[in-house]
Amino acid sequence: MRITTRKLLDRAFTLCAYFAVALMTLFLLFVLLPIFGKGAGAYLFTGTVEHRRMLLDQFNRGDAEQFSAEWADVQQARRPIYAAVAAFEKELPGLPAARRKELKASYKEIRVGLGVLLGSEPGKPLPALTRGLYGQTRWDRAQEKVSNILYEETWDYSGGAGKRVLVPRQPLFEGTALAPIFPLLQNNLRDLLHPRFTFYPGFLIDKSIDAHFFGGIGAEVMGTLYLALGAMLIAVPLGIIAAIYFQEYATEGAVLSFLRSCVNTLAGVPSVVFGLFGLAFFINTLHVSPGKSVLAGALTLALLVLPTVIRSSEEAIAAVPRAYKEGALALGAGQWHTILTVILPAALPGILTGTVISMGRAAGETAPIIFTAAVSVGRMIQPSELLTQPTPTLSWNLYNICTEHQAVEEIRHVQYGMAATLVVIVLVLNLTAILLRARVARNLKG
Amino acid sequence: MNTGEHIILSAGEKTRRRIFGLVGRSFLFAVTSVAALAVLAIIFFIARDALPFFHEKGVAAFFFSKAWYPAQSPPQFGAAAIFAGSLLVTAAAVVLVVPPGVCAALCMSDILPFNVRQVLKPVIEMLAAIPSVAYGFFALVVLAPLLQNAGGRVLSVAWWVLALPMLALGSVVAADLLSSQRLSETSYRLVRGLLTFLFLALSLVLIVQTGNRLGALQISSGVNALNAAIILGVMALPTIVSVSEDALQAAGRELREGSYALGATRAETLVKVVVPAAISGIFSAILLGVMRALGETMVVWMASGNAAQIPKPWYNLLQPVRTLTATIAGDMGEADQMTGSAHYHVLFAMGLSLLIFSFFCNLAGEWIVARQRKRLRGG
Amino acid sequence: MRKLLLVAGLVGGCAMAQAQDKLVLDGSTTVGPIAKAFAEYTMRQSPGVNITVSESGSGNGAKALLNGTCDIANLSRHLKDTERKAMEEKGVKPVSHVVAYDALPVIVHPSNKVKGLTIEQIRDIYTGKITNWKDVGGLDQSIVVISRDTNSGTFETFKELVLGKEAKICEGAEYAGSNGAVRQRVQMTNGAIGYAGLGFVDHSVKALEINGIAPCTTTVVDKTYPISRELFMFTNGEPKADSLVAKFIAISRTEKGREIVEEIGFVPVSEKK
C-alpha cells in the first residue's frame, strides 16, 4: 500500500478513536443533562401562592403573618371569578333548555378546571382528596391548566389522523354571567396565583402528600439511606475478615482457589437472582421478618456488594508495603496484633474507598429489593421498625411513580427530582471514593 | 525500662497463644467460607425451587416452545421467545458498543495525553455508577418518545454520520489496493483515480438509498429491542472500556516500540500488534459486558415492551421483545408459592438459567485469564 | 445504673412504638389509588397509625392474604378456585368487601379516529386476527396491542368478559405492569389500544364505545356498559367490629369515602350496608 494511503488510514484511525471517546462523553451528557436539568426543577422552580399555602398547612413552614397578607390579596383578586361562577349558577336553570344543554358539559369542565387551578373554593365543602385542596403549586403547570379552562380540546378527524384542535370557550359563554372570567384568567393569572421564584429544599426531607402530588421524597430518601447503611453494616465486617484471611492466613491450595472462585461467581450473579434468593431464603426459609422488611433487603444487598468489598479490601491490604508488616513482626508482635495495629490502619483508606463505592451500588439497586423490602406507599420509617417493616426507596419508587402512578404527567417533576436525587447521591459517593483513592495513592507513593 | 518482664515465653503462654491462634484462624476461615458459600446457597435455593417445574412440565417445552401463556388453563410455559429476547437485546447491545468501546480504550491508552486520561477515568467510573433505574427512567421518558416520533430520522442521521466517512475511506483504500500493479506512472494514477471515483459513487448511492429508507421508517412503538439495546450498551460500555484499557496497557511498551521501529504507523501498530497481544483481555472485557447486559433488569422491564415474541425477521430490533429478567421481576407477583404453582417455579427456572449462564461466562473469563498468564510465563 | 435505666427506657420506647397500630395492604394496581387515598385519610385522622400499601397485582394480594403477610388484600377480580381451595386448606376464611365499581374502558390514542368497536372486534384485535386499524375504520396503521401482566386482576376480568376462556392473546402484544403503565403507553403511542380502570382514563387517552355504549358512571351503575366489575378488599374472616381493619373498609361506605372514590374516578358504592 502506498505510504499516503497508510498515513491517511492512520489519521482516520486517530479520528475514529477520538470520536469514540467523544461519543462516550456525549452519551453521559445526553443521559445526565435531562435528569439533572429537570431534576433541579423539583428544588428550584417558580412556585405559586398555593405552594406556600400547602407548605404552611401541611408542614407548618413559612411566615404565617406574611402569608395571610398575601392570601388576602389573592382572595381579593379571585373574588370576581367566584362571583361570576355563583351568578352563572343562578342563571343557568333560567336559560332555555337547548342553550342549557349546550353549556352544561363545558361549564362542568370549567368548574373542575378552576378547582384544579386555584384549589378548593372558599366557603364550599372541602374535597375528600388532599390534591383537591390546593391549586397548582408550580407556575408552569398552572399555565397549562389555564389553557384547559380557556380552551376545549377537540380532535379533528377530517384529515385522516386526528389533529388536536383547541376551541376557545369564551365565545360559547358570550353574554352569560360567566363571560368575565375568561379575560381575567387570560390576562391576570399572576394576580390570582402570585408566582415567585421558590427554593424548596424540603423536597428532600418532606414526606409525600397524597401520592406525591405535594410534598417531597423524604420517606424514600430515608429508606434508601437505611438500606445502604444496613447493607454496609453487614457486608463490611464480613468482607474485611474474608480479605484478611485471603491475604494473610490462607495457604495456596485447592480450598483457597475454590473459595476465590466462589467469590468471583458471586460477583457475576444477576441482581434479580439476588432478589429471588432473598425472597426464597431470608423471608420464606429463615423468616427473618414477617414479610418484606428493611432487614431482609439489607441482607440481600449485603450479599450483592460483598464481592466488591472483599476485592477492594484485598487490594488495599496487598498494597500495604511489606516493610510495615516485617518491621512489626521483627519487633515481636504476633500476626494478629500486626494485622490489627499496623496493616489494617494502613489499608483503611483503600478499604474505605471500596466501602463507599459499594454503598453507592447498594443505594442504586432496585431488583434485589423489589421482593424483599420495597413498598409504594408508607410513612417514613422509624429506626424501631427497621427489623420488621418495609420502606419506600428512591430506586423502587422511581420505577413506581413513572409507570404505575395514576397521574404520571402531573408528577413529572417529582420523577425527575427523585431520579436526580438518586443519581446525585450515588455520584457523590463515587466522587468521594475517587478522591480517597487519589489520596491513598499519594500517601503510598510518598 | 521494663523491669523483670519475660521476653521468652513460658510453656503455658506458648500453648495459650497457639490455641488462640488456632481458634482465631478457624473463626476467620468460618467467616470467609460464609461469604464464599453464599453463592452455593444461592444455587441451591434457586435450583430447589426451579427443579419442580422441570419435573412437572419437562425441559423441552420450556426451552423450545414459543407459547408463553401462564394464565391460560391449561397454562403453557414456552419460554423460547423470552430466551431469544434476552439474547437478542444482549447481542445487539454488545455489537453496538464493542467497536466504539475498544476504540475508546485504544484512544485512552495510546493516543490521549496523560492528563486527559486521568480526567477521563473518573468520567467512565461515573457512567458505570449511574443506577439502572435512572437509565430505565431515561429510556422510558426521553428515549422512547424520541424513537417513536423521530426514530427514522435519528437512525438515518446516525447512518450518514457513520457510513459516509467509513465508505469514503474504504473506497480510497480499495482503489489503492486494487491498483498497485506494475503499471506506468500515469496509467497507475489514472486507474487509481477511476477506481476511487467508481467506488465513491457506488458508496454514495448506497448511503443515500439506505438513508432515505431509514428516514422513512415509522417506528410504531418507542419501547422496543433497539431502545433496550442502546441503553444496555451504554451501561456495559464503562466496563468494556476500562477492562480493555487495562489489557492494552499491559501489552507493554516494548511491543509498541518494536513495531514503530519497523516503520509502522500508529494505527497499524495498534491494530496489528497491540490489539492481538491484548486480545484475551479484550475478550474478558466483552464477556464482562455481556454479563452486565444480560443480568440487567430495570432497563428492560421499563423499555423493551415486554412482548413475548421473536421479532419477524429475527434481527428487526424495532419490535418489542421480552427478556428473562423482566419476566422474573414482572411476574413474581402471581407466584403463589403455597399452592406450588408452576408459574412460581418457572420463574425460578429462568433464574436458574441466568445463574448457569453467568457461571459459565465466569468460567470462560477465568480460563482466558489463566491461559494468558500461562502464555506470558512462557508456557 | 444510669446506663441500665437508659437501655430500659430505649427498649420500652421501642416496645411502645411497636405496639402502635399498623395495617398492611397488598394487591391490585387498580384498587391501589383508592387504598392509598384511604390510607392517607386514616393516617391523617389518627397520626399514630402506620399503613403501608404495595401494588404488586391482584394475584400477589391473594397470596399475601393466604400467607398472612397482609391484613387486607386489594383485588380487582373474584378469587380463583385454586386460591379459594388453598385458603381453605390453610384455614384462611376470605371475606370480600366491595369498595367501588369500575368499568374497563378500552382506550386508544386521542388522534385515532375510531369511535367505537364491538366486543368481537376487540377480541379479534387482541387475538391477532385484526392487525391494522384500517380494518376497523381507522387509518392504515398497525395496531400496537397492549395488555396487562398475567398477575393482574384487570387482565383476568378482561379475559373473562371480552376474550373468553379459550382465546390466546397474540404474540406481539406488549405487556404493561399496571393500569398506569397501560395508560402511559397508549398516551405515547399513536396506534396503541389498551384497557385500564375507569379511574385511569383522562384527557390524554380516548375511551372507545363498546357496542355503542360509552363507559361512565351512569352506564356502570345501570350495567349497560358490557365490561364492568366490582373492586374488592378481602380480609381474613369478618373484621372485628371496632378494629382498624373494619374501620378502614367501612370508609368506602361513608360519605367522605364515596367522595374519595368518585374524585379518583371510580364509581362509589351506595350508602346502604
CSV table of C-alpha atoms in Angstrom, one decimal, chain A residues 238-370:
chain,number,residue,atom,x,y,z
A,238,LEU,CA,-17.6,-9.9,56.6
A,239,GLY,CA,-15.6,-8.5,53.7
A,240,ILE,CA,-12.7,-7.3,55.7
A,241,ILE,CA,-12.4,-10.5,57.6
A,242,ALA,CA,-12.5,-12.5,54.4
A,243,ALA,CA,-9.9,-10.2,52.8
A,244,ILE,CA,-7.6,-10.6,55.9
A,245,TYR,CA,-8.0,-14.4,55.6
A,246,PHE,CA,-7.3,-14.4,51.9
A,247,GLN,CA,-4.2,-12.2,52.2
A,248,GLU,CA,-2.7,-13.1,55.5
A,249,TYR,CA,-3.7,-16.5,56.6
A,250,ALA,CA,-4.6,-18.7,53.7
A,251,THR,CA,-2.2,-21.1,52.1
A,252,GLU,CA,-2.2,-21.8,48.4
A,253,GLY,CA,-4.3,-24.8,47.6
A,254,ALA,CA,-7.5,-26.3,46.3
A,255,VAL,CA,-9.5,-24.8,49.2
A,256,LEU,CA,-8.2,-21.3,48.6
A,257,SER,CA,-8.9,-21.4,44.8
A,258,PHE,CA,-12.3,-22.8,45.5
A,259,LEU,CA,-13.2,-20.0,47.9
A,260,ARG,CA,-11.9,-17.4,45.4
A,261,SER,CA,-13.9,-18.9,42.6
A,262,CYS,CA,-17.0,-18.7,44.8
A,263,VAL,CA,-16.4,-15.1,45.4
A,264,ASN,CA,-15.9,-14.4,41.7
A,265,THR,CA,-19.0,-16.3,40.9
A,266,LEU,CA,-21.0,-14.3,43.5
A,267,ALA,CA,-19.8,-11.2,41.7
A,268,GLY,CA,-21.4,-12.3,38.5
A,269,VAL,CA,-24.8,-13.3,39.7
A,270,PRO,CA,-27.5,-11.1,38.1
A,271,SER,CA,-29.2,-8.7,40.5
A,272,VAL,CA,-32.7,-10.1,40.0
A,273,VAL,CA,-31.4,-13.6,41.1
A,274,PHE,CA,-30.3,-12.0,44.4
A,275,GLY,CA,-33.9,-10.8,44.8
A,276,LEU,CA,-35.2,-14.3,44.2
A,277,PHE,CA,-32.8,-15.7,46.7
A,278,GLY,CA,-33.6,-13.0,49.2
A,279,LEU,CA,-37.3,-13.9,48.9
A,280,ALA,CA,-36.7,-17.7,49.0
A,281,PHE,CA,-34.1,-17.8,51.7
A,282,PHE,CA,-34.3,-14.8,54.1
A,283,ILE,CA,-38.1,-14.3,54.0
A,284,ASN,CA,-39.5,-17.7,53.3
A,285,THR,CA,-37.0,-20.0,54.9
A,286,LEU,CA,-35.2,-18.1,57.7
A,287,HIS,CA,-38.3,-15.9,58.3
A,288,VAL,CA,-36.0,-13.0,59.4
A,289,SER,CA,-39.1,-10.9,59.3
A,290,PRO,CA,-42.9,-11.5,58.9
A,291,GLY,CA,-42.8,-10.3,55.3
A,292,LYS,CA,-40.9,-7.6,53.5
A,293,SER,CA,-38.6,-5.6,55.7
A,294,VAL,CA,-35.5,-3.4,55.7
A,295,LEU,CA,-33.6,-6.2,57.4
A,296,ALA,CA,-34.3,-8.7,54.6
A,297,GLY,CA,-33.5,-6.0,52.0
A,298,ALA,CA,-30.2,-5.1,53.7
A,299,LEU,CA,-29.2,-8.8,53.9
A,300,THR,CA,-29.9,-9.2,50.2
A,301,LEU,CA,-28.0,-6.1,49.3
A,302,ALA,CA,-25.1,-7.1,51.5
A,303,LEU,CA,-24.7,-10.3,49.5
A,304,LEU,CA,-24.8,-8.2,46.3
A,305,VAL,CA,-21.9,-5.9,47.3
A,306,LEU,CA,-19.9,-8.5,49.3
A,307,PRO,CA,-17.6,-9.4,46.4
A,308,THR,CA,-16.7,-5.8,45.7
A,309,VAL,CA,-15.9,-5.2,49.3
A,310,ILE,CA,-13.8,-8.3,49.5
A,311,ARG,CA,-11.9,-7.4,46.3
A,312,SER,CA,-11.2,-3.8,47.2
A,313,SER,CA,-10.2,-4.8,50.8
A,314,GLU,CA,-7.8,-7.4,49.4
A,315,GLU,CA,-6.2,-4.9,47.1
A,316,ALA,CA,-5.8,-2.4,49.9
A,317,ILE,CA,-4.2,-5.0,52.2
A,318,ALA,CA,-2.0,-6.2,49.5
A,319,ALA,CA,-0.9,-2.7,48.7
A,320,VAL,CA,0.5,-2.1,52.2
A,321,PRO,CA,4.3,-2.3,51.9
A,322,ARG,CA,5.8,-5.5,53.2
A,323,ALA,CA,8.2,-3.4,55.2
A,324,TYR,CA,5.4,-2.4,57.6
A,325,LYS,CA,4.5,-6.0,58.3
A,326,GLU,CA,8.0,-7.2,58.6
A,327,GLY,CA,9.0,-4.4,60.9
A,328,ALA,CA,6.2,-5.2,63.2
A,329,LEU,CA,6.9,-8.9,63.3
A,330,ALA,CA,10.6,-8.1,63.8
A,331,LEU,CA,9.6,-6.2,66.9
A,332,GLY,CA,7.9,-9.3,68.3
A,333,ALA,CA,4.3,-8.6,67.6
A,334,GLY,CA,2.1,-11.6,66.9
A,335,GLN,CA,0.4,-11.9,63.5
A,336,TRP,CA,-3.0,-10.9,64.7
A,337,HIS,CA,-1.6,-8.0,66.6
A,338,THR,CA,0.3,-6.9,63.5
A,339,ILE,CA,-2.8,-7.0,61.4
A,340,LEU,CA,-4.9,-5.1,63.9
A,341,THR,CA,-2.5,-2.4,64.7
A,342,VAL,CA,-0.3,-2.0,61.6
A,343,ILE,CA,-1.8,-3.4,58.4
A,344,LEU,CA,-5.5,-2.5,58.8
A,345,PRO,CA,-4.9,1.1,59.7
A,346,ALA,CA,-2.6,1.4,56.7
A,347,ALA,CA,-5.1,-0.3,54.4
A,348,LEU,CA,-8.0,1.7,55.9
A,349,PRO,CA,-8.3,4.4,53.2
A,350,GLY,CA,-8.4,1.8,50.5
A,351,ILE,CA,-11.0,-0.3,52.3
A,352,LEU,CA,-13.0,2.9,52.8
A,353,THR,CA,-12.8,3.6,49.1
A,354,GLY,CA,-14.3,0.1,48.3
A,355,THR,CA,-16.9,0.6,51.0
A,356,VAL,CA,-18.1,3.9,49.6
A,357,ILE,CA,-18.3,2.6,46.1
A,358,SER,CA,-20.3,-0.4,47.3
A,359,MET,CA,-22.6,1.8,49.3
A,360,GLY,CA,-23.3,3.7,46.1
A,361,ARG,CA,-24.1,0.5,44.3
A,362,ALA,CA,-26.4,-0.7,47.2
A,363,ALA,CA,-28.2,2.6,47.2
A,364,GLY,CA,-29.0,2.4,43.5
A,365,GLU,CA,-30.0,-1.2,43.1
A,366,THR,CA,-33.7,-2.0,42.5
A,367,ALA,CA,-34.1,-5.6,41.6
A,368,PRO,CA,-32.9,-7.2,44.9
A,369,ILE,CA,-35.3,-5.1,46.9
A,370,ILE,CA,-38.5,-5.5,44.8
